[in-house]
Amino acid sequence: MKAKAVIVSVFALALAAAAVCGEQHRLHEEAVVDHHAAIKSMHIATKEVDVTN
């Protein structure tokens, strides 16, 4: 019976670690996308300023 509890505990810890890593990856990807969008909008604004000058 204790062996099953150990196996379940190890599995739960591995699953939790995978969930944390997945969340960190998702947050990193969102930050990259947000940063890229900010650069793109700044680039577009720069083009608009160049056109009006």
mmCIF file of N, CA and C in Angstrom:
data_model
loop_
_atom_site.group_PDB
_atom_site.id
_atom_site.type_symbol
_atom_site.label_atom_id
_atom_site.label_comp_id
_atom_site.label_asym_id
_atom_site.label_seq_id
_atom_site.Cartn_x
_atom_site.Cartn_y
_atom_site.Cartn_z
ATOM 1 N N MET A 1 0.815 -1.190 0.000
ATOM 2 C CA MET A 1 0.000 0.000 0.000
ATOM 3 C C MET A 1 0.864 1.262 0.000
ATOM 4 N N LYS A 2 1.978 1.231 0.757
ATOM 5 C CA LYS A 2 2.857 2.392 0.794
ATOM 6 C C LYS A 2 3.536 2.625 -0.548
ATOM 7 N N ALA A 3 3.787 1.554 -1.279
ATOM 8 C CA ALA A 3 4.422 1.685 -2.592
ATOM 9 C C ALA A 3 3.519 2.468 -3.538
ATOM 10 N N LYS A 4 2.220 2.195 -3.481
ATOM 11 C CA LYS A 4 1.281 2.929 -4.322
ATOM 12 C C LYS A 4 1.269 4.405 -3.951
ATOM 13 N N ALA A 5 1.320 4.709 -2.667
ATOM 14 C CA ALA A 5 1.329 6.102 -2.219
ATOM 15 C C ALA A 5 2.586 6.814 -2.693
ATOM 16 N N VAL A 6 3.700 6.130 -2.653
ATOM 17 C CA VAL A 6 4.953 6.725 -3.126
ATOM 18 C C VAL A 6 4.886 6.989 -4.628
ATOM 19 N N ILE A 7 4.380 6.028 -5.359
ATOM 20 C CA ILE A 7 4.262 6.190 -6.809
ATOM 21 C C ILE A 7 3.336 7.351 -7.145
ATOM 22 N N VAL A 8 2.212 7.428 -6.473
ATOM 23 C CA VAL A 8 1.264 8.518 -6.720
ATOM 24 C C VAL A 8 1.886 9.857 -6.342
ATOM 25 N N SER A 9 2.610 9.903 -5.245
ATOM 26 C CA SER A 9 3.256 11.149 -4.819
ATOM 27 C C SER A 9 4.305 11.607 -5.823
ATOM 28 N N VAL A 10 5.124 10.675 -6.287
ATOM 29 C CA VAL A 10 6.145 11.014 -7.277
ATOM 30 C C VAL A 10 5.494 11.490 -8.572
ATOM 31 N N PHE A 11 4.450 10.810 -8.994
ATOM 32 C CA PHE A 11 3.733 11.221 -10.200
ATOM 33 C C PHE A 11 3.136 12.615 -10.032
ATOM 34 N N ALA A 12 2.551 12.884 -8.863
ATOM 35 C CA ALA A 12 1.959 14.198 -8.609
ATOM 36 C C ALA A 12 3.026 15.286 -8.618
ATOM 37 N N LEU A 13 4.182 15.009 -8.044
ATOM 38 C CA LEU A 13 5.267 15.995 -8.059
ATOM 39 C C LEU A 13 5.773 16.246 -9.481
ATOM 40 N N ALA A 14 5.891 15.193 -10.262
ATOM 41 C CA ALA A 14 6.335 15.355 -11.650
ATOM 42 C C ALA A 14 5.304 16.143 -12.457
ATOM 43 N N LEU A 15 4.041 15.871 -12.230
ATOM 44 C CA LEU A 15 2.982 16.591 -12.926
ATOM 45 C C LEU A 15 2.969 18.065 -12.533
ATOM 46 N N ALA A 16 3.162 18.338 -11.250
ATOM 47 C CA ALA A 16 3.211 19.730 -10.789
ATOM 48 C C ALA A 16 4.407 20.464 -11.391
ATOM 49 N N ALA A 17 5.550 19.798 -11.451
ATOM 50 C CA ALA A 17 6.732 20.424 -12.044
ATOM 51 C C ALA A 17 6.500 20.723 -13.525
ATOM 52 N N ALA A 18 5.867 19.808 -14.220
ATOM 53 C CA ALA A 18 5.568 20.028 -15.631
ATOM 54 C C ALA A 18 4.596 21.194 -15.810
ATOM 55 N N ALA A 19 3.622 21.304 -14.927
ATOM 56 C CA ALA A 19 2.666 22.400 -15.011
ATOM 57 C C ALA A 19 3.356 23.747 -14.780
ATOM 58 N N VAL A 20 4.250 23.792 -13.806
ATOM 59 C CA VAL A 20 4.980 25.035 -13.531
ATOM 60 C C VAL A 20 5.852 25.408 -14.725
ATOM 61 N N CYS A 21 6.548 24.443 -15.293
ATOM 62 C CA CYS A 21 7.386 24.718 -16.456
ATOM 63 C C CYS A 21 6.552 25.180 -17.645
ATOM 64 N N GLY A 22 5.407 24.553 -17.838
ATOM 65 C CA GLY A 22 4.519 24.960 -18.927
ATOM 66 C C GLY A 22 4.001 26.375 -18.747
ATOM 67 N N GLU A 23 3.665 26.739 -17.534
ATOM 68 C CA GLU A 23 3.188 28.093 -17.264
ATOM 69 C C GLU A 23 4.295 29.114 -17.482
ATOM 70 N N GLN A 24 5.505 28.791 -17.053
ATOM 71 C CA GLN A 24 6.629 29.700 -17.278
ATOM 72 C C GLN A 24 6.887 29.870 -18.771
ATOM 73 N N HIS A 25 6.787 28.796 -19.521
ATOM 74 C CA HIS A 25 6.981 28.871 -20.972
ATOM 75 C C HIS A 25 5.903 29.741 -21.611
ATOM 76 N N ARG A 26 4.654 29.560 -21.165
ATOM 77 C CA ARG A 26 3.560 30.358 -21.714
ATOM 78 C C ARG A 26 3.761 31.842 -21.422
ATOM 79 N N LEU A 27 4.149 32.163 -20.199
ATOM 80 C CA LEU A 27 4.380 33.559 -19.831
ATOM 81 C C LEU A 27 5.536 34.152 -20.629
ATOM 82 N N HIS A 28 6.573 33.365 -20.848
ATOM 83 C CA HIS A 28 7.704 33.841 -21.641
ATOM 84 C C HIS A 28 7.271 34.111 -23.081
ATOM 85 N N GLU A 29 6.492 33.204 -23.651
ATOM 86 C CA GLU A 29 6.027 33.386 -25.028
ATOM 87 C C GLU A 29 5.138 34.625 -25.144
ATOM 88 N N GLU A 30 4.270 34.852 -24.159
ATOM 89 C CA GLU A 30 3.425 36.054 -24.182
ATOM 90 C C GLU A 30 4.273 37.313 -24.101
ATOM 91 N N ALA A 31 5.312 37.289 -23.290
ATOM 92 C CA ALA A 31 6.187 38.459 -23.174
ATOM 93 C C ALA A 31 6.907 38.726 -24.490
ATOM 94 N N VAL A 32 7.328 37.668 -25.166
ATOM 95 C CA VAL A 32 8.000 37.838 -26.453
ATOM 96 C C VAL A 32 7.030 38.422 -27.473
ATOM 97 N N VAL A 33 5.814 37.920 -27.501
ATOM 98 C CA VAL A 33 4.815 38.427 -28.449
ATOM 99 C C VAL A 33 4.482 39.883 -28.143
ATOM 100 N N ASP A 34 4.303 40.209 -26.869
ATOM 101 C CA ASP A 34 4.008 41.596 -26.495
ATOM 102 C C ASP A 34 5.160 42.520 -26.868
ATOM 103 N N HIS A 35 6.375 42.074 -26.637
ATOM 104 C CA HIS A 35 7.544 42.890 -26.975
ATOM 105 C C HIS A 35 7.615 43.099 -28.480
ATOM 106 N N HIS A 36 7.364 42.049 -29.247
ATOM 107 C CA HIS A 36 7.398 42.145 -30.706
ATOM 108 C C HIS A 36 6.297 43.089 -31.194
ATOM 109 N N ALA A 37 5.116 43.022 -30.600
ATOM 110 C CA ALA A 37 4.017 43.904 -30.999
ATOM 111 C C ALA A 37 4.362 45.355 -30.688
ATOM 112 N N ALA A 38 5.013 45.607 -29.555
ATOM 113 C CA ALA A 38 5.397 46.970 -29.204
ATOM 114 C C ALA A 38 6.427 47.503 -30.193
ATOM 115 N N ILE A 39 7.375 46.675 -30.574
ATOM 116 C CA ILE A 39 8.383 47.099 -31.546
ATOM 117 C C ILE A 39 7.723 47.367 -32.892
ATOM 118 N N LYS A 40 6.800 46.516 -33.280
ATOM 119 C CA LYS A 40 6.136 46.679 -34.568
ATOM 120 C C LYS A 40 5.317 47.965 -34.583
ATOM 121 N N SER A 41 4.569 48.251 -33.504
ATOM 122 C CA SER A 41 3.776 49.464 -33.486
ATOM 123 C C SER A 41 4.674 50.695 -33.454
ATOM 124 N N MET A 42 5.802 50.631 -32.771
ATOM 125 C CA MET A 42 6.723 51.751 -32.751
ATOM 126 C C MET A 42 7.290 51.972 -34.149
ATOM 127 N N HIS A 43 7.576 50.881 -34.847
ATOM 128 C CA HIS A 43 8.106 50.974 -36.202
ATOM 129 C C HIS A 43 7.067 51.603 -37.129
ATOM 130 N N ILE A 44 5.821 51.240 -36.978
ATOM 131 C CA ILE A 44 4.749 51.815 -37.789
ATOM 132 C C ILE A 44 4.612 53.299 -37.486
ATOM 133 N N ALA A 45 4.663 53.677 -36.217
ATOM 134 C CA ALA A 45 4.564 55.087 -35.843
ATOM 135 C C ALA A 45 5.732 55.858 -36.432
ATOM 136 N N THR A 46 6.899 55.276 -36.444
ATOM 137 C CA THR A 46 8.068 55.944 -37.017
ATOM 138 C C THR A 46 7.854 56.140 -38.518
ATOM 139 N N LYS A 47 7.296 55.150 -39.172
ATOM 140 C CA LYS A 47 7.040 55.300 -40.608
ATOM 141 C C LYS A 47 6.034 56.428 -40.845
ATOM 142 N N GLU A 48 5.019 56.552 -40.002
ATOM 143 C CA GLU A 48 4.024 57.609 -40.182
ATOM 144 C C GLU A 48 4.671 58.977 -40.003
ATOM 145 N N VAL A 49 5.565 59.108 -39.033
ATOM 146 C CA VAL A 49 6.245 60.382 -38.823
ATOM 147 C C VAL A 49 7.116 60.702 -40.017
ATOM 148 N N ASP A 50 7.800 59.717 -40.560
ATOM 149 C CA ASP A 50 8.658 59.951 -41.721
ATOM 150 C C ASP A 50 7.833 60.391 -42.921
ATOM 151 N N VAL A 51 6.649 59.859 -43.080
ATOM 152 C CA VAL A 51 5.807 60.207 -44.224
ATOM 153 C C VAL A 51 5.328 61.657 -44.113
ATOM 154 N N THR A 52 4.981 62.107 -42.905
ATOM 155 C CA THR A 52 4.472 63.468 -42.751
ATOM 156 C C THR A 52 5.579 64.512 -42.860
ATOM 157 N N ASN A 53 6.810 64.108 -42.608
ATOM 158 C CA ASN A 53 7.914 65.064 -42.732
ATOM 159 C C ASN A 53 8.239 65.169 -44.194
#
